[in-house]
PDB file of C-alpha atoms in Angstrom:
ATOM      1  CA  MET A1429     119.361  71.546  80.274  1.00  0.00           C
ATOM      2  CA  ALA A1430     119.718  74.721  82.053  1.00  0.00           C
ATOM      3  CA  GLN A1431     123.110  76.222  82.495  1.00  0.00           C
ATOM      4  CA  PRO A1432     124.681  75.440  85.920  1.00  0.00           C
ATOM      5  CA  VAL A1433     124.592  78.240  88.260  1.00  0.00           C
ATOM      6  CA  THR A1434     127.753  78.998  90.165  1.00  0.00           C
ATOM      7  CA  ARG A1435     128.208  79.881  93.831  1.00  0.00           C
ATOM      8  CA  SER A1436     129.391  83.251  92.979  1.00  0.00           C
ATOM      9  CA  GLN A1437     126.053  83.915  91.057  1.00  0.00           C
ATOM     10  CA  ILE A1438     124.232  82.611  94.013  1.00  0.00           C
ATOM     11  CA  LEU A1439     126.019  84.908  96.363  1.00  0.00           C
ATOM     12  CA  SER A1440     125.567  87.961  93.844  1.00  0.00           C
ATOM     13  CA  ILE A1441     121.856  87.545  93.870  1.00  0.00           C
ATOM     14  CA  PHE A1442     121.554  87.027  97.561  1.00  0.00           C
ATOM     15  CA  LYS A1443     123.596  90.571  97.920  1.00  0.00           C
ATOM     16  CA  LYS A1444     121.228  92.290  95.218  1.00  0.00           C
ATOM     17  CA  LEU A1445     118.181  91.037  97.081  1.00  0.00           C
ATOM     18  CA  HIS A1446     119.501  92.768 100.245  1.00  0.00           C
ATOM     19  CA  ARG A1447     120.478  95.963  98.442  1.00  0.00           C
ATOM     20  CA  VAL A1448     117.257  96.289  96.968  1.00  0.00           C
ATOM     21  CA  ARG A1449     115.522  95.662 100.147  1.00  0.00           C
ATOM     22  CA  GLN A1450     117.432  98.419 101.746  1.00  0.00           C
ATOM     23  CA  ARG A1451     116.423 100.891  98.978  1.00  0.00           C
ATOM     24  CA  ALA A1452     112.738  99.692  98.824  1.00  0.00           C
ATOM     25  CA  PHE A1453     112.156  99.789 102.671  1.00  0.00           C
ATOM     26  CA  LYS A1454     114.214 102.697 103.288  1.00  0.00           C
ATOM     27  CA  ASN A1455     113.539 104.183 106.683  1.00  0.00           C
ATOM     28  CA  ASP A1456     110.971 101.295 107.440  1.00  0.00           C
ATOM     29  CA  ASP A1457     112.452  99.065 110.251  1.00  0.00           C
ATOM     30  CA  ILE A1458     109.792  96.578 110.264  1.00  0.00           C
ATOM     31  CA  GLY A1459     109.655  96.087 106.483  1.00  0.00           C
ATOM     32  CA  LEU A1460     113.519  95.990 106.327  1.00  0.00           C
ATOM     33  CA  LYS A1461     113.582  93.183 109.004  1.00  0.00           C
ATOM     34  CA  VAL A1462     110.697  91.220 107.575  1.00  0.00           C
ATOM     35  CA  CYS A1463     112.077  91.292 104.190  1.00  0.00           C
ATOM     36  CA  ARG A1464     115.661  90.304 105.312  1.00  0.00           C
ATOM     37  CA  GLU A1465     114.115  87.390 107.451  1.00  0.00           C
ATOM     38  CA  ARG A1466     112.309  86.159 104.212  1.00  0.00           C
ATOM     39  CA  ILE A1467     115.268  86.507 101.890  1.00  0.00           C
ATOM     40  CA  ASN A1468     117.580  84.782 104.621  1.00  0.00           C
ATOM     41  CA  ASN A1469     115.086  81.850 105.319  1.00  0.00           C
ATOM     42  CA  GLY A1470     114.531  81.417 101.677  1.00  0.00           C
ATOM     43  CA  PHE A1471     118.110  80.916 101.008  1.00  0.00           C
ATOM     44  CA  ARG A1472     118.717  78.699 104.258  1.00  0.00           C
ATOM     45  CA  GLU A1473     115.571  76.542 103.261  1.00  0.00           C
ATOM     46  CA  ASN A1474     117.106  75.624  99.985  1.00  0.00           C
ATOM     47  CA  ARG A1475     120.908  75.632 100.974  1.00  0.00           C
ATOM     48  CA  ASN A1476     121.021  71.725 100.640  1.00  0.00           C
ATOM     49  CA  VAL A1477     119.432  71.438  97.045  1.00  0.00           C
ATOM     50  CA  THR A1478     121.806  69.582  94.679  1.00  0.00           C
ATOM     51  CA  ASN A1479     119.626  69.256  91.785  1.00  0.00           C
ATOM     52  CA  GLU A1480     121.202  71.670  88.998  1.00  0.00           C
ATOM     53  CA  GLU A1481     117.731  72.182  87.470  1.00  0.00           C
ATOM     54  CA  GLU A1482     116.029  72.837  90.909  1.00  0.00           C
ATOM     55  CA  ILE A1483     118.898  75.383  91.559  1.00  0.00           C
ATOM     56  CA  PHE A1484     118.512  77.140  88.325  1.00  0.00           C
ATOM     57  CA  LYS A1485     114.836  77.426  89.020  1.00  0.00           C
ATOM     58  CA  LEU A1486     115.404  78.746  92.290  1.00  0.00           C
ATOM     59  CA  TYR A1487     118.059  81.237  90.915  1.00  0.00           C
ATOM     60  CA  LYS A1488     115.615  82.433  88.320  1.00  0.00           C
ATOM     61  CA  THR A1489     113.121  82.941  90.781  1.00  0.00           C
ATOM     62  CA  ALA A1490     115.452  85.082  92.978  1.00  0.00           C
ATOM     63  CA  GLU A1491     116.350  87.196  90.020  1.00  0.00           C
ATOM     64  CA  ASP A1492     112.389  87.651  89.146  1.00  0.00           C
ATOM     65  CA  VAL A1493     111.929  88.860  92.685  1.00  0.00           C
ATOM     66  CA  GLU A1494     114.768  91.180  92.722  1.00  0.00           C
ATOM     67  CA  MET A1495     113.630  92.613  89.398  1.00  0.00           C
ATOM     68  CA  VAL A1496     109.928  93.099  90.781  1.00  0.00           C
ATOM     69  CA  MET A1497     111.329  94.679  94.219  1.00  0.00           C
ATOM     70  CA  ARG A1498     113.532  97.070  92.347  1.00  0.00           C
ATOM     71  CA  THR A1499     111.002  98.254  89.675  1.00  0.00           C
ATOM     72  CA  GLN A1500     107.650  97.683  90.881  1.00  0.00           C
ATOM     73  CA  LEU A1501     107.553  98.099  94.753  1.00  0.00           C
ATOM     74  CA  VAL A1502     106.769 101.336  96.092  1.00  0.00           C
ATOM     75  CA  GLN A1503     106.558 102.338  99.709  1.00  0.00           C
ATOM     76  CA  LEU A1504     103.703 104.433 101.308  1.00  0.00           C
ATOM     77  CA  GLU A1505     104.334 106.655 104.158  1.00  0.00           C
ATOM     78  CA  LYS A1506     101.440 107.879 106.298  1.00  0.00           C
ATOM     79  CA  VAL A1507     101.326 111.612 106.436  1.00  0.00           C
ATOM     80  CA  ASP A1508      98.343 112.237 108.630  1.00  0.00           C
ATOM     81  CA  GLU A1509      95.072 110.420 109.424  1.00  0.00           C
ATOM     82  CA  ASN A1510      93.730 110.169 105.422  1.00  0.00           C
ATOM     83  CA  THR A1511      96.945 111.049 103.648  1.00  0.00           C
ATOM     84  CA  PHE A1512      99.756 108.776 102.465  1.00  0.00           C
ATOM     85  CA  ARG A1513     102.700 109.841 100.473  1.00  0.00           C
ATOM     86  CA  MET A1514     104.286 107.458  97.825  1.00  0.00           C
ATOM     87  CA  ASN A1515     107.923 107.244  97.738  1.00  0.00           C
ATOM     88  CA  ILE A1516     108.799 106.394  94.212  1.00  0.00           C
ATOM     89  CA  ARG A1517     112.226 105.727  93.237  1.00  0.00           C
ATOM     90  CA  GLU A1518     114.174 106.560  90.172  1.00  0.00           C
ATOM     91  CA  GLU A1519     114.297 102.788  89.111  1.00  0.00           C
ATOM     92  CA  THR A1520     110.618 102.379  89.726  1.00  0.00           C
ATOM     93  CA  HIS A1521     108.827 101.359  86.469  1.00  0.00           C
ATOM     94  CA  LYS A1522     106.131 104.064  85.687  1.00  0.00           C
ATOM     95  CA  ARG A1523     103.289 103.530  83.452  1.00  0.00           C
ATOM     96  CA  PRO A1524     101.785 106.436  81.505  1.00  0.00           C
ATOM     97  CA  ASN A1525      99.290 108.692  83.431  1.00  0.00           C
ATOM     98  CA  TYR A1526      96.180 109.515  81.874  1.00  0.00           C
ATOM     99  CA  LEU A1527      93.676 112.347  83.054  1.00  0.00           C
ATOM    100  CA  PHE A1528      90.563 111.120  84.528  1.00  0.00           C
ATOM    101  CA  ASN A1529      87.559 112.037  82.470  1.00  0.00           C
ATOM    102  CA  PRO A1530      84.291 111.675  84.277  1.00  0.00           C
ATOM    103  CA  ASP A1531      82.255 111.999  80.980  1.00  0.00           C
ATOM    104  CA  ALA A1532      84.133 109.166  79.285  1.00  0.00           C
ATOM    105  CA  ALA A1533      81.860 106.289  77.796  1.00  0.00           C
ATOM    106  CA  VAL A1534      83.037 103.181  79.371  1.00  0.00           C
ATOM    107  CA  PRO A1535      81.846  99.958  77.509  1.00  0.00           C
ATOM    108  CA  ILE A1536      80.007  97.696  79.841  1.00  0.00           C
ATOM    109  CA  GLU A1537      80.394  94.041  78.708  1.00  0.00           C
ATOM    110  CA  ARG A1538      77.146  92.463  79.622  1.00  0.00           C
ATOM    111  CA  ARG A1539      77.143  88.641  80.236  1.00  0.00           C
ATOM    112  CA  THR A1540      74.163  86.632  79.090  1.00  0.00           C
ATOM    113  CA  ARG A1541      72.972  83.589  80.821  1.00  0.00           C
ATOM    114  CA  LYS A1542      72.265  80.636  78.795  1.00  0.00           C
ATOM    115  CA  SER A1543      68.872  79.617  79.678  1.00  0.00           C
ATOM    116  CA  ARG A1544      68.533  75.609  80.141  1.00  0.00           C
ATOM    117  CA  LYS A1545      65.442  73.549  80.073  1.00  0.00           C
ATOM    118  CA  CYS A1546      64.585  71.240  82.980  1.00  0.00           C
ATOM    119  CA  GLU A1547      65.297  68.256  80.571  1.00  0.00           C
ATOM    120  CA  ASP A1548      68.766  69.376  79.692  1.00  0.00           C
ATOM    121  CA  ILE A1549      69.747  69.314  83.425  1.00  0.00           C
ATOM    122  CA  LYS A1550      71.389  66.075  84.161  1.00  0.00           C
ATOM    123  CA  GLU A1551      71.150  64.170  87.478  1.00  0.00           C
ATOM    124  CA  PRO A1552      73.985  63.986  89.586  1.00  0.00           C
ATOM    125  CA  LYS A1553      75.869  60.601  89.429  1.00  0.00           C
ATOM    126  CA  GLY A1554      75.244  58.179  92.445  1.00  0.00           C
ATOM    127  CA  SER A1555      71.539  59.615  92.974  1.00  0.00           C
TER     128      SER A1555
END
């Protein structure tokens, strides 16, 4: 059985979600508002859950969401008509960036269709 989740742990993850929301959607009033409403509604909807296993699952989900928002969410800012600026925070997970090689040989995986004979096709049931 999962370890019981305390009230202070629930409040802590609630606060962490709001803190990361403020960093992730900095200077974006609409994003801040929508994310605040989603967090608050999620906690409000599950406020009366009493099953400890369900509470543990919800708590783990909240931790996962906080981690994804903290490390993988980036904000795009429109600079002009066709240009956007990506605001990457220090805590954003960055993958290695490889230079594009237009002459690179990309292996193409070809799928082959299995040909079937008419006698192999079965009639649908109920016909």
